[in-house]
PDB file of C-alpha atoms in Angstrom:
ATOM      1  CA  MET A   1     -26.172  25.985   5.883  1.00 63.00           C
ATOM      2  CA  THR A   2     -24.208  22.938   4.744  1.00 64.00           C
ATOM      3  CA  THR A   3     -23.809  20.272   7.448  1.00 68.00           C
ATOM      4  CA  PRO A   4     -21.766  17.054   7.799  1.00 66.00           C
ATOM      5  CA  GLU A   5     -25.024  15.180   7.115  1.00 73.00           C
ATOM      6  CA  ASP A   6     -25.171  16.883   3.706  1.00 74.00           C
ATOM      7  CA  LEU A   7     -21.720  15.517   2.896  1.00 71.00           C
ATOM      8  CA  GLU A   8     -22.730  12.052   4.087  1.00 75.00           C
ATOM      9  CA  ARG A   9     -25.890  12.182   1.978  1.00 75.00           C
ATOM     10  CA  ALA A  10     -23.896  13.297  -1.071  1.00 76.00           C
ATOM     11  CA  ILE A  11     -21.494  10.367  -0.697  1.00 77.00           C
ATOM     12  CA  LEU A  12     -23.861   7.576   0.373  1.00 77.00           C
ATOM     13  CA  GLY A  13     -27.112   8.846  -1.106  1.00 74.00           C
ATOM     14  CA  ALA A  14     -28.982   8.917   2.220  1.00 74.00           C
ATOM     15  CA  VAL A  15     -28.361   9.353   5.925  1.00 75.00           C
ATOM     16  CA  PRO A  16     -28.446   6.202   8.095  1.00 82.00           C
ATOM     17  CA  GLY A  17     -31.866   5.064   9.251  1.00 85.00           C
ATOM     18  CA  LEU A  18     -31.592   1.300   9.744  1.00 87.00           C
ATOM     19  CA  THR A  19     -30.249  -0.824  12.576  1.00 90.00           C
ATOM     20  CA  GLY A  20     -27.984  -3.816  12.110  1.00 88.00           C
ATOM     21  CA  GLU A  21     -30.862  -6.147  12.941  1.00 91.00           C
ATOM     22  CA  GLU A  22     -33.014  -4.575  10.242  1.00 91.00           C
ATOM     23  CA  ILE A  23     -30.532  -4.745   7.360  1.00 89.00           C
ATOM     24  CA  SER A  24     -29.467  -8.281   8.385  1.00 90.00           C
ATOM     25  CA  ALA A  25     -33.059  -9.450   8.171  1.00 91.00           C
ATOM     26  CA  ARG A  26     -33.641  -7.697   4.848  1.00 89.00           C
ATOM     27  CA  ALA A  27     -30.498  -9.228   3.305  1.00 89.00           C
ATOM     28  CA  GLY A  28     -31.169 -12.699   4.669  1.00 89.00           C
ATOM     29  CA  LEU A  29     -27.956 -12.855   6.718  1.00 90.00           C
ATOM     30  CA  THR A  30     -27.544 -13.465  10.421  1.00 91.00           C
ATOM     31  CA  ARG A  31     -26.703 -10.597  12.745  1.00 91.00           C
ATOM     32  CA  ASP A  32     -23.385 -12.281  13.533  1.00 91.00           C
ATOM     33  CA  GLN A  33     -22.472 -12.435   9.840  1.00 91.00           C
ATOM     34  CA  THR A  34     -23.340  -8.778   9.377  1.00 90.00           C
ATOM     35  CA  GLN A  35     -21.259  -7.751  12.399  1.00 89.00           C
ATOM     36  CA  ARG A  36     -18.249  -9.739  11.188  1.00 90.00           C
ATOM     37  CA  LEU A  37     -18.474  -8.190   7.721  1.00 91.00           C
ATOM     38  CA  TRP A  38     -18.788  -4.710   9.230  1.00 89.00           C
ATOM     39  CA  ARG A  39     -15.736  -5.246  11.428  1.00 89.00           C
ATOM     40  CA  ALA A  40     -13.830  -6.677   8.460  1.00 88.00           C
ATOM     41  CA  LEU A  41     -14.448  -3.404   6.642  1.00 87.00           C
ATOM     42  CA  GLY A  42     -12.774  -1.653   9.578  1.00 87.00           C
ATOM     43  CA  PHE A  43     -15.764  -0.031  11.287  1.00 85.00           C
ATOM     44  CA  PRO A  44     -16.703  -0.155  15.004  1.00 82.00           C
ATOM     45  CA  GLU A  45     -19.771  -1.911  16.338  1.00 80.00           C
ATOM     46  CA  ALA A  46     -22.957   0.092  15.836  1.00 79.00           C
ATOM     47  CA  GLY A  47     -24.878  -1.631  18.628  1.00 80.00           C
ATOM     48  CA  GLY A  48     -28.584  -0.964  18.296  1.00 83.00           C
ATOM     49  CA  ASN A  49     -28.135   2.441  16.686  1.00 83.00           C
ATOM     50  CA  ALA A  50     -29.618   3.314  13.312  1.00 85.00           C
ATOM     51  CA  ALA A  51     -26.181   3.479  11.681  1.00 84.00           C
ATOM     52  CA  PHE A  52     -26.989   2.003   8.261  1.00 88.00           C
ATOM     53  CA  GLY A  53     -28.602   3.345   5.123  1.00 86.00           C
ATOM     54  CA  ALA A  54     -29.775   2.194   1.716  1.00 85.00           C
ATOM     55  CA  ALA A  55     -26.224   1.848   0.384  1.00 86.00           C
ATOM     56  CA  ASP A  56     -25.293  -0.464   3.280  1.00 88.00           C
ATOM     57  CA  GLU A  57     -28.386  -2.572   2.674  1.00 88.00           C
ATOM     58  CA  ALA A  58     -27.621  -2.832  -1.057  1.00 89.00           C
ATOM     59  CA  ALA A  59     -24.024  -3.898  -0.344  1.00 89.00           C
ATOM     60  CA  LEU A  60     -25.202  -6.542   2.120  1.00 90.00           C
ATOM     61  CA  HIS A  61     -27.663  -7.872  -0.470  1.00 90.00           C
ATOM     62  CA  ARG A  62     -24.757  -8.267  -2.898  1.00 89.00           C
ATOM     63  CA  VAL A  63     -22.790 -10.270  -0.338  1.00 90.00           C
ATOM     64  CA  ALA A  64     -25.817 -12.481   0.287  1.00 89.00           C
ATOM     65  CA  THR A  65     -26.192 -13.040  -3.466  1.00 88.00           C
ATOM     66  CA  ILE A  66     -22.544 -14.059  -3.792  1.00 87.00           C
ATOM     67  CA  LEU A  67     -22.922 -16.542  -0.937  1.00 87.00           C
ATOM     68  CA  GLN A  68     -26.108 -18.015  -2.424  1.00 84.00           C
ATOM     69  CA  GLU A  69     -25.120 -18.265  -6.067  1.00 76.00           C
ATOM     70  CA  ASP A  70     -21.362 -18.899  -6.058  1.00 72.00           C
ATOM     71  CA  SER A  71     -19.011 -21.459  -4.573  1.00 75.00           C
ATOM     72  CA  LEU A  72     -17.354 -19.008  -2.178  1.00 83.00           C
ATOM     73  CA  ASP A  73     -17.863 -19.732   1.500  1.00 87.00           C
ATOM     74  CA  PHE A  74     -18.381 -17.075   4.144  1.00 90.00           C
ATOM     75  CA  ASP A  75     -14.788 -17.159   5.427  1.00 89.00           C
ATOM     76  CA  THR A  76     -13.461 -16.507   1.918  1.00 88.00           C
ATOM     77  CA  VAL A  77     -15.866 -13.603   1.437  1.00 89.00           C
ATOM     78  CA  LEU A  78     -14.825 -12.293   4.866  1.00 89.00           C
ATOM     79  CA  ARG A  79     -11.138 -12.308   3.874  1.00 85.00           C
ATOM     80  CA  MET A  80     -11.933 -10.490   0.629  1.00 86.00           C
ATOM     81  CA  THR A  81     -14.005  -7.971   2.594  1.00 89.00           C
ATOM     82  CA  ARG A  82     -11.136  -7.350   5.004  1.00 87.00           C
ATOM     83  CA  ALA A  83      -8.714  -6.762   2.121  1.00 84.00           C
ATOM     84  CA  LEU A  84     -11.188  -4.385   0.507  1.00 88.00           C
ATOM     85  CA  GLY A  85     -11.728  -2.497   3.755  1.00 87.00           C
ATOM     86  CA  GLN A  86      -8.014  -2.047   4.407  1.00 83.00           C
ATOM     87  CA  THR A  87      -7.377  -0.837   0.857  1.00 86.00           C
ATOM     88  CA  MET A  88     -10.307   1.551   0.739  1.00 87.00           C
ATOM     89  CA  ASP A  89      -9.554   2.936   4.193  1.00 85.00           C
ATOM     90  CA  ARG A  90      -6.141   4.142   3.080  1.00 81.00           C
ATOM     91  CA  LEU A  91      -7.446   5.368  -0.262  1.00 84.00           C
ATOM     92  CA  ALA A  92     -10.184   7.378   1.439  1.00 83.00           C
ATOM     93  CA  GLU A  93      -7.696   8.966   3.859  1.00 80.00           C
ATOM     94  CA  TRP A  94      -5.426   9.956   0.974  1.00 77.00           C
ATOM     95  CA  GLU A  95      -8.324  11.319  -1.058  1.00 80.00           C
ATOM     96  CA  VAL A  96      -9.723  13.435   1.773  1.00 77.00           C
ATOM     97  CA  ALA A  97      -6.277  14.797   2.660  1.00 74.00           C
ATOM     98  CA  THR A  98      -5.517  15.631  -0.969  1.00 75.00           C
ATOM     99  CA  LEU A  99      -8.853  17.308  -1.646  1.00 73.00           C
ATOM    100  CA  SER A 100      -8.770  19.194   1.656  1.00 73.00           C
ATOM    101  CA  ALA A 101      -5.423  20.662   0.678  1.00 70.00           C
ATOM    102  CA  ALA A 102      -6.972  21.826  -2.600  1.00 67.00           C
ATOM    103  CA  LEU A 103      -9.731  23.785  -0.849  1.00 69.00           C
ATOM    104  CA  GLU A 104      -9.186  27.473  -0.213  1.00 61.00           C
ATOM    105  CA  ARG A 105      -7.640  27.750   3.247  1.00 63.00           C
ATOM    106  CA  ASP A 106      -8.577  31.383   3.842  1.00 59.00           C
ATOM    107  CA  ARG A 107     -12.307  30.645   3.775  1.00 64.00           C
ATOM    108  CA  GLY A 108     -14.416  29.865   6.838  1.00 68.00           C
ATOM    109  CA  GLU A 109     -15.375  26.358   7.935  1.00 69.00           C
ATOM    110  CA  GLU A 110     -18.896  26.581   6.502  1.00 70.00           C
ATOM    111  CA  ALA A 111     -17.621  27.895   3.160  1.00 73.00           C
ATOM    112  CA  ARG A 112     -15.047  25.115   2.955  1.00 70.00           C
ATOM    113  CA  THR A 113     -17.733  22.525   3.730  1.00 73.00           C
ATOM    114  CA  GLU A 114     -19.931  23.918   0.964  1.00 77.00           C
ATOM    115  CA  GLU A 115     -16.990  23.856  -1.426  1.00 77.00           C
ATOM    116  CA  ALA A 116     -16.274  20.236  -0.453  1.00 76.00           C
ATOM    117  CA  LEU A 117     -19.912  19.331  -1.121  1.00 76.00           C
ATOM    118  CA  ARG A 118     -19.762  20.841  -4.607  1.00 79.00           C
ATOM    119  CA  LEU A 119     -16.507  19.006  -5.289  1.00 79.00           C
ATOM    120  CA  ILE A 120     -17.967  15.663  -4.220  1.00 78.00           C
ATOM    121  CA  ARG A 121     -21.026  16.129  -6.424  1.00 79.00           C
ATOM    122  CA  ARG A 122     -18.890  17.217  -9.369  1.00 81.00           C
ATOM    123  CA  ILE A 123     -16.119  14.608  -9.390  1.00 81.00           C
ATOM    124  CA  GLY A 124     -17.644  11.789  -7.316  1.00 81.00           C
ATOM    125  CA  PRO A 125     -19.189   9.811 -10.205  1.00 84.00           C
ATOM    126  CA  GLU A 126     -16.105  10.220 -12.380  1.00 89.00           C
ATOM    127  CA  PHE A 127     -13.757   9.121  -9.596  1.00 86.00           C
ATOM    128  CA  GLU A 128     -15.974   6.125  -8.843  1.00 86.00           C
ATOM    129  CA  ALA A 129     -15.756   5.062 -12.503  1.00 90.00           C
ATOM    130  CA  LEU A 130     -11.971   5.488 -12.429  1.00 91.00           C
ATOM    131  CA  LEU A 131     -11.834   3.380  -9.273  1.00 89.00           C
ATOM    132  CA  THR A 132     -13.503   0.471 -11.062  1.00 90.00           C
ATOM    133  CA  TYR A 133     -11.214   0.875 -14.081  1.00 92.00           C
ATOM    134  CA  VAL A 134      -8.022   0.879 -11.980  1.00 89.00           C
ATOM    135  CA  TRP A 135      -9.205  -2.171 -10.046  1.00 88.00           C
ATOM    136  CA  ARG A 136      -9.791  -4.044 -13.302  1.00 91.00           C
ATOM    137  CA  ARG A 137      -6.340  -3.119 -14.636  1.00 90.00           C
ATOM    138  CA  HIS A 138      -4.684  -4.292 -11.409  1.00 84.00           C
ATOM    139  CA  LEU A 139      -6.754  -7.467 -11.474  1.00 85.00           C
ATOM    140  CA  VAL A 140      -5.401  -8.231 -14.957  1.00 85.00           C
ATOM    141  CA  ALA A 141      -1.858  -7.527 -13.728  1.00 81.00           C
ATOM    142  CA  ALA A 142      -2.336  -9.781 -10.690  1.00 77.00           C
ATOM    143  CA  VAL A 143      -3.668 -12.629 -12.841  1.00 76.00           C
ATOM    144  CA  SER A 144      -0.708 -12.291 -15.206  1.00 74.00           C
ATOM    145  CA  ARG A 145       1.704 -12.740 -12.289  1.00 68.00           C
ATOM    146  CA  VAL A 146       0.488 -16.263 -11.536  1.00 66.00           C
ATOM    147  CA  GLU A 147       1.469 -19.143 -13.782  1.00 56.00           C
ATOM    148  CA  SER A 148      -1.936 -20.830 -13.617  1.00 43.00           C
ATOM    149  CA  VAL A 149      -5.276 -20.579 -11.863  1.00 44.00           C
ATOM    150  CA  ASP A 150      -4.338 -23.664  -9.832  1.00 45.00           C
ATOM    151  CA  ALA A 151      -1.238 -21.869  -8.542  1.00 47.00           C
ATOM    152  CA  ALA A 152      -3.030 -18.629  -7.721  1.00 50.00           C
ATOM    153  CA  ASP A 153      -3.795 -19.668  -4.154  1.00 50.00           C
ATOM    154  CA  GLU A 154      -0.229 -20.748  -3.375  1.00 51.00           C
ATOM    155  CA  GLN A 155       1.008 -18.797  -0.369  1.00 68.00           C
ATOM    156  CA  VAL A 156       4.738 -19.504  -0.710  1.00 75.00           C
ATOM    157  CA  ALA A 157       6.897 -18.333  -3.601  1.00 81.00           C
ATOM    158  CA  GLU A 158      10.491 -17.494  -4.485  1.00 86.00           C
ATOM    159  CA  ALA A 159      10.874 -13.749  -4.888  1.00 90.00           C
ATOM    160  CA  THR A 160      13.321 -10.890  -4.704  1.00 95.00           C
ATOM    161  CA  VAL A 161      12.381  -8.445  -1.963  1.00 96.00           C
ATOM    162  CA  GLY A 162      13.630  -4.890  -1.671  1.00 96.00           C
ATOM    163  CA  PHE A 163      13.496  -2.572   1.322  1.00 96.00           C
ATOM    164  CA  ALA A 164      14.341   1.114   0.848  1.00 95.00           C
ATOM    165  CA  ASP A 165      14.841   3.110   4.032  1.00 92.00           C
ATOM    166  CA  LEU A 166      15.441   6.826   4.588  1.00 92.00           C
ATOM    167  CA  VAL A 167      18.509   7.628   6.696  1.00 89.00           C
ATOM    168  CA  SER A 168      18.023   9.436  10.044  1.00 82.00           C
ATOM    169  CA  PHE A 169      14.340   9.972   9.339  1.00 80.00           C
ATOM    170  CA  SER A 170      13.326  10.211  13.012  1.00 75.00           C
ATOM    171  CA  ALA A 171      15.931  12.872  13.782  1.00 75.00           C
ATOM    172  CA  LEU A 172      14.887  14.848  10.730  1.00 77.00           C
ATOM    173  CA  THR A 173      11.183  14.788  11.564  1.00 73.00           C
ATOM    174  CA  ASN A 174      11.918  16.248  14.998  1.00 78.00           C
ATOM    175  CA  ARG A 175      13.028  19.433  13.219  1.00 80.00           C
ATOM    176  CA  LEU A 176      10.189  19.663  10.686  1.00 79.00           C
ATOM    177  CA  ARG A 177       6.634  20.969  10.874  1.00 80.00           C
ATOM    178  CA  ASP A 178       3.817  18.456  10.460  1.00 76.00           C
ATOM    179  CA  ASP A 179       3.019  19.627   6.923  1.00 74.00           C
ATOM    180  CA  GLU A 180       6.712  19.388   5.960  1.00 77.00           C
ATOM    181  CA  ILE A 181       6.851  15.803   7.229  1.00 80.00           C
ATOM    182  CA  GLY A 182       3.786  14.963   5.144  1.00 77.00           C
ATOM    183  CA  ASP A 183       5.290  16.522   2.030  1.00 79.00           C
ATOM    184  CA  LEU A 184       8.579  14.659   2.542  1.00 83.00           C
ATOM    185  CA  VAL A 185       6.856  11.293   2.937  1.00 83.00           C
ATOM    186  CA  GLU A 186       4.654  11.914  -0.102  1.00 83.00           C
ATOM    187  CA  VAL A 187       7.635  12.766  -2.315  1.00 86.00           C
ATOM    188  CA  PHE A 188       9.586   9.714  -1.100  1.00 88.00           C
ATOM    189  CA  GLU A 189       6.686   7.306  -1.562  1.00 88.00           C
ATOM    190  CA  GLY A 190       5.630   8.780  -4.913  1.00 88.00           C
ATOM    191  CA  ARG A 191       9.081   8.719  -6.485  1.00 91.00           C
ATOM    192  CA  SER A 192       9.848   5.251  -5.165  1.00 92.00           C
ATOM    193  CA  HIS A 193       6.542   3.970  -6.525  1.00 91.00           C
ATOM    194  CA  ASP A 194       7.337   5.418  -9.966  1.00 92.00           C
ATOM    195  CA  VAL A 195      10.725   3.687 -10.027  1.00 93.00           C
ATOM    196  CA  VAL A 196       9.340   0.310  -8.918  1.00 93.00           C
ATOM    197  CA  SER A 197       6.556   0.439 -11.524  1.00 90.00           C
ATOM    198  CA  ARG A 198       9.008   1.391 -14.284  1.00 90.00           C
ATOM    199  CA  TRP A 199      10.935  -1.859 -13.691  1.00 91.00           C
ATOM    200  CA  ARG A 200       7.772  -4.036 -13.559  1.00 87.00           C
ATOM    201  CA  GLY A 201       7.966  -4.388  -9.795  1.00 90.00           C
ATOM    202  CA  ARG A 202       5.225  -3.990  -7.214  1.00 90.00           C
ATOM    203  CA  VAL A 203       5.151  -1.805  -4.124  1.00 91.00           C
ATOM    204  CA  VAL A 204       3.854  -4.011  -1.325  1.00 91.00           C
ATOM    205  CA  LYS A 205       3.532  -1.277   1.277  1.00 90.00           C
ATOM    206  CA  THR A 206       4.977   1.988   2.486  1.00 88.00           C
ATOM    207  CA  LEU A 207       5.809   2.773   6.100  1.00 85.00           C
ATOM    208  CA  GLY A 208       6.507   6.482   6.005  1.00 79.00           C
ATOM    209  CA  ASP A 209      10.299   6.291   5.997  1.00 87.00           C
ATOM    210  CA  SER A 210      10.556   2.996   4.098  1.00 92.00           C
ATOM    211  CA  VAL A 211       9.171   1.203   1.063  1.00 94.00           C
ATOM    212  CA  LEU A 212       8.850  -2.571   0.676  1.00 95.00           C
ATOM    213  CA  PHE A 213       8.738  -3.844  -2.909  1.00 96.00           C
ATOM    214  CA  LEU A 214       8.912  -7.020  -4.990  1.00 94.00           C
ATOM    215  CA  ALA A 215      10.903  -7.266  -8.222  1.00 93.00           C
ATOM    216  CA  PRO A 216      10.431  -9.741 -11.109  1.00 90.00           C
ATOM    217  CA  THR A 217      14.117 -10.780 -11.015  1.00 93.00           C
ATOM    218  CA  PRO A 218      17.198 -10.079  -8.878  1.00 95.00           C
ATOM    219  CA  SER A 219      18.585  -7.939 -11.715  1.00 96.00           C
ATOM    220  CA  ASP A 220      15.407  -5.873 -11.833  1.00 95.00           C
ATOM    221  CA  ALA A 221      15.665  -5.441  -8.065  1.00 96.00           C
ATOM    222  CA  VAL A 222      19.170  -3.995  -8.388  1.00 97.00           C
ATOM    223  CA  GLU A 223      18.004  -1.607 -11.111  1.00 96.00           C
ATOM    224  CA  ILE A 224      15.097  -0.505  -8.920  1.00 96.00           C
ATOM    225  CA  ALA A 225      17.384  -0.067  -5.924  1.00 96.00           C
ATOM    226  CA  TRP A 226      19.937   2.090  -7.733  1.00 96.00           C
ATOM    227  CA  ASP A 227      17.260   4.182  -9.429  1.00 95.00           C
ATOM    228  CA  ILE A 228      15.742   4.838  -5.996  1.00 95.00           C
ATOM    229  CA  VAL A 229      19.170   5.894  -4.751  1.00 94.00           C
ATOM    230  CA  LYS A 230      19.497   8.176  -7.781  1.00 93.00           C
ATOM    231  CA  VAL A 231      16.135   9.940  -7.437  1.00 92.00           C
ATOM    232  CA  ILE A 232      15.967  10.021  -3.626  1.00 91.00           C
ATOM    233  CA  GLY A 233      19.616  10.363  -2.639  1.00 82.00           C
ATOM    234  CA  GLY A 234      20.135  12.941  -5.355  1.00 81.00           C
ATOM    235  CA  ASP A 235      17.313  15.184  -4.108  1.00 80.00           C
ATOM    236  CA  LYS A 236      18.647  17.795  -1.669  1.00 80.00           C
ATOM    237  CA  ARG A 237      15.192  18.119  -0.076  1.00 77.00           C
ATOM    238  CA  LEU A 238      15.223  14.479   1.019  1.00 84.00           C
ATOM    239  CA  PRO A 239      17.444  12.453   3.365  1.00 88.00           C
ATOM    240  CA  ASP A 240      19.827   9.890   1.952  1.00 91.00           C
ATOM    241  CA  VAL A 241      18.493   6.381   1.387  1.00 94.00           C
ATOM    242  CA  ARG A 242      19.710   2.803   1.863  1.00 94.00           C
ATOM    243  CA  VAL A 243      18.357  -0.276   0.099  1.00 96.00           C
ATOM    244  CA  GLY A 244      18.521  -3.946   1.111  1.00 96.00           C
ATOM    245  CA  LEU A 245      17.768  -6.747  -1.384  1.00 97.00           C
ATOM    246  CA  VAL A 246      17.215 -10.447  -0.673  1.00 96.00           C
ATOM    247  CA  THR A 247      16.047 -13.334  -2.870  1.00 95.00           C
ATOM    248  CA  GLY A 248      14.317 -16.133  -1.032  1.00 93.00           C
ATOM    249  CA  SER A 249      11.106 -17.819  -0.035  1.00 89.00           C
ATOM    250  CA  VAL A 250       8.272 -15.487   0.972  1.00 91.00           C
ATOM    251  CA  VAL A 251       4.725 -16.011   2.134  1.00 88.00           C
ATOM    252  CA  MET A 252       2.205 -13.956   0.162  1.00 83.00           C
ATOM    253  CA  ARG A 253      -1.100 -13.220   1.851  1.00 78.00           C
ATOM    254  CA  MET A 254      -3.722 -10.504   1.457  1.00 70.00           C
ATOM    255  CA  GLY A 255      -1.419  -8.519  -0.824  1.00 75.00           C
ATOM    256  CA  ASP A 256       1.357  -8.472   1.789  1.00 84.00           C
ATOM    257  CA  VAL A 257       4.549 -10.550   2.003  1.00 89.00           C
ATOM    258  CA  TYR A 258       6.209 -12.169   5.002  1.00 91.00           C
ATOM    259  CA  GLY A 259       9.137 -14.398   5.792  1.00 92.00           C
ATOM    260  CA  PRO A 260      12.882 -14.441   6.457  1.00 93.00           C
ATOM    261  CA  ALA A 261      13.727 -12.828   3.097  1.00 94.00           C
ATOM    262  CA  VAL A 262      11.553  -9.814   3.957  1.00 94.00           C
ATOM    263  CA  ASN A 263      13.039  -9.538   7.443  1.00 94.00           C
ATOM    264  CA  LEU A 264      16.606  -9.825   6.173  1.00 95.00           C
ATOM    265  CA  ALA A 265      16.081  -7.184   3.475  1.00 95.00           C
ATOM    266  CA  ALA A 266      14.926  -4.786   6.191  1.00 93.00           C
ATOM    267  CA  ARG A 267      17.850  -5.693   8.458  1.00 94.00           C
ATOM    268  CA  LEU A 268      20.382  -5.116   5.661  1.00 94.00           C
ATOM    269  CA  THR A 269      19.408  -1.456   5.400  1.00 92.00           C
ATOM    270  CA  GLY A 270      21.013  -1.038   8.811  1.00 88.00           C
ATOM    271  CA  VAL A 271      24.260  -2.401   7.382  1.00 87.00           C
ATOM    272  CA  ALA A 272      24.292  -0.313   4.218  1.00 88.00           C
ATOM    273  CA  ARG A 273      26.087   3.008   3.957  1.00 90.00           C
ATOM    274  CA  ARG A 274      24.217   6.083   2.755  1.00 91.00           C
ATOM    275  CA  ASN A 275      23.016   5.856  -0.843  1.00 92.00           C
ATOM    276  CA  ARG A 276      24.253   2.284  -1.205  1.00 94.00           C
ATOM    277  CA  VAL A 277      22.656  -1.062  -2.060  1.00 96.00           C
ATOM    278  CA  ILE A 278      23.341  -4.172   0.039  1.00 96.00           C
ATOM    279  CA  THR A 279      22.306  -7.746  -0.660  1.00 96.00           C
ATOM    280  CA  ASP A 280      23.014 -11.245   0.647  1.00 95.00           C
ATOM    281  CA  VAL A 281      25.462 -13.815  -0.748  1.00 94.00           C
ATOM    282  CA  HIS A 282      22.733 -15.902  -2.409  1.00 94.00           C
ATOM    283  CA  THR A 283      21.288 -12.963  -4.362  1.00 95.00           C
ATOM    284  CA  ALA A 284      24.747 -11.698  -5.322  1.00 96.00           C
ATOM    285  CA  GLN A 285      25.656 -15.066  -6.810  1.00 95.00           C
ATOM    286  CA  VAL A 286      22.807 -15.011  -9.345  1.00 94.00           C
ATOM    287  CA  LEU A 287      23.476 -11.480 -10.637  1.00 96.00           C
ATOM    288  CA  PRO A 288      25.053 -11.217 -14.129  1.00 94.00           C
ATOM    289  CA  ARG A 289      28.752 -10.474 -13.699  1.00 92.00           C
ATOM    290  CA  ASP A 290      28.881  -8.332 -16.833  1.00 92.00           C
ATOM    291  CA  ARG A 291      26.261  -5.938 -15.448  1.00 94.00           C
ATOM    292  CA  TYR A 292      26.967  -5.740 -11.723  1.00 96.00           C
ATOM    293  CA  GLU A 293      29.966  -5.512  -9.433  1.00 95.00           C
ATOM    294  CA  THR A 294      29.743  -7.144  -6.024  1.00 95.00           C
ATOM    295  CA  ARG A 295      31.974  -6.786  -2.984  1.00 94.00           C
ATOM    296  CA  THR A 296      31.674  -9.072   0.015  1.00 94.00           C
ATOM    297  CA  LEU A 297      31.886  -7.140   3.272  1.00 93.00           C
ATOM    298  CA  PRO A 298      33.267  -8.426   6.598  1.00 91.00           C
ATOM    299  CA  ALA A 299      30.881 -10.611   8.559  1.00 89.00           C
ATOM    300  CA  ARG A 300      28.832  -8.793  11.141  1.00 88.00           C
ATOM    301  CA  PRO A 301      25.955  -9.661  13.476  1.00 87.00           C
ATOM    302  CA  VAL A 302      22.516  -9.144  11.953  1.00 88.00           C
ATOM    303  CA  ARG A 303      19.671  -9.269  14.455  1.00 87.00           C
ATOM    304  CA  GLY A 304      17.725 -12.489  14.100  1.00 87.00           C
ATOM    305  CA  PHE A 305      20.183 -14.018  11.630  1.00 90.00           C
ATOM    306  CA  GLY A 306      23.481 -14.280  13.488  1.00 88.00           C
ATOM    307  CA  ASP A 307      26.757 -13.364  11.784  1.00 89.00           C
ATOM    308  CA  LEU A 308      26.310 -12.718   8.051  1.00 91.00           C
ATOM    309  CA  GLN A 309      28.501 -11.453   5.222  1.00 92.00           C
ATOM    310  CA  PRO A 310      26.551  -8.694   3.456  1.00 94.00           C
ATOM    311  CA  VAL A 311      27.438  -7.922  -0.142  1.00 95.00           C
ATOM    312  CA  ALA A 312      27.608  -4.442  -1.645  1.00 95.00           C
ATOM    313  CA  VAL A 313      26.352  -4.349  -5.217  1.00 96.00           C
ATOM    314  CA  ARG A 314      26.478  -1.693  -7.904  1.00 93.00           C
ATOM    315  CA  ARG A 315      26.127  -1.370 -11.657  1.00 93.00           C
ATOM    316  CA  THR A 316      29.258  -1.814 -13.733  1.00 89.00           C
ATOM    317  CA  GLN A 317      30.649   1.314 -15.330  1.00 72.00           C
ATOM    318  CA  SER A 318      29.815   1.223 -19.049  1.00 52.00           C
TER     319      SER A 318
END
């Protein structure tokens, strides 16, 4: 009979048999360092339990080697570990949900577990290789986005931020089954991601009923916004969508972005009509007049920003 331990062994190579004290000593790190790294990955404290295996020990040895041989300090490694943990946590949840949906639902629990075990053994190595490849491609893309190595650690930059938000999402989800909500969110996120990538932008994060993205230029942001309106607002299965765009100073940290420009882009979606794109005066002023039409709307209160004049923007009719 296939057990959860069989799945764990297939993924990690062995079941846990070491305590935190034991793998810390073997890797040459303090117990405090090991605990902080473990928490940074997103896992709860193991206490004195034998919660670690050979794969955990090997990973800890790699961290120790980096600290000994390179110029990175522990806090830097900890931040990188936290970013890795957050990224892999979401990836793992998506992968399990996707593969679970692919398993035959009319089979018993034991049969489904056995099928999952065969799937892991069959595609695990190939997926792991793809994971490394995709990381390398994104690393190249990330390096290309900075002007120099010296500027790579700058936390503040001028950028155009976009925030796409589904209309009346909460009311809609109250009428849908759980699986229908999941399908709706997946379609929205997937199609938005395709549009952003097509225009050389980057999806920063998705929040179920909204997508936050960065665009290379204000013009690219408008193209992204209207393409999102086209593919989302034009799909009868999905709610309408509103998009807010703002160009301004943002703080970039751990792959996320923060700052007034991000907050204002989100606030502007509350001003926009269905399937419309709204921006601020500053962004509207830098858009090419031969490609985009802008219309300044009456001033209205925007939470956190006082009274502002939003600007509706659309492509010119060619």
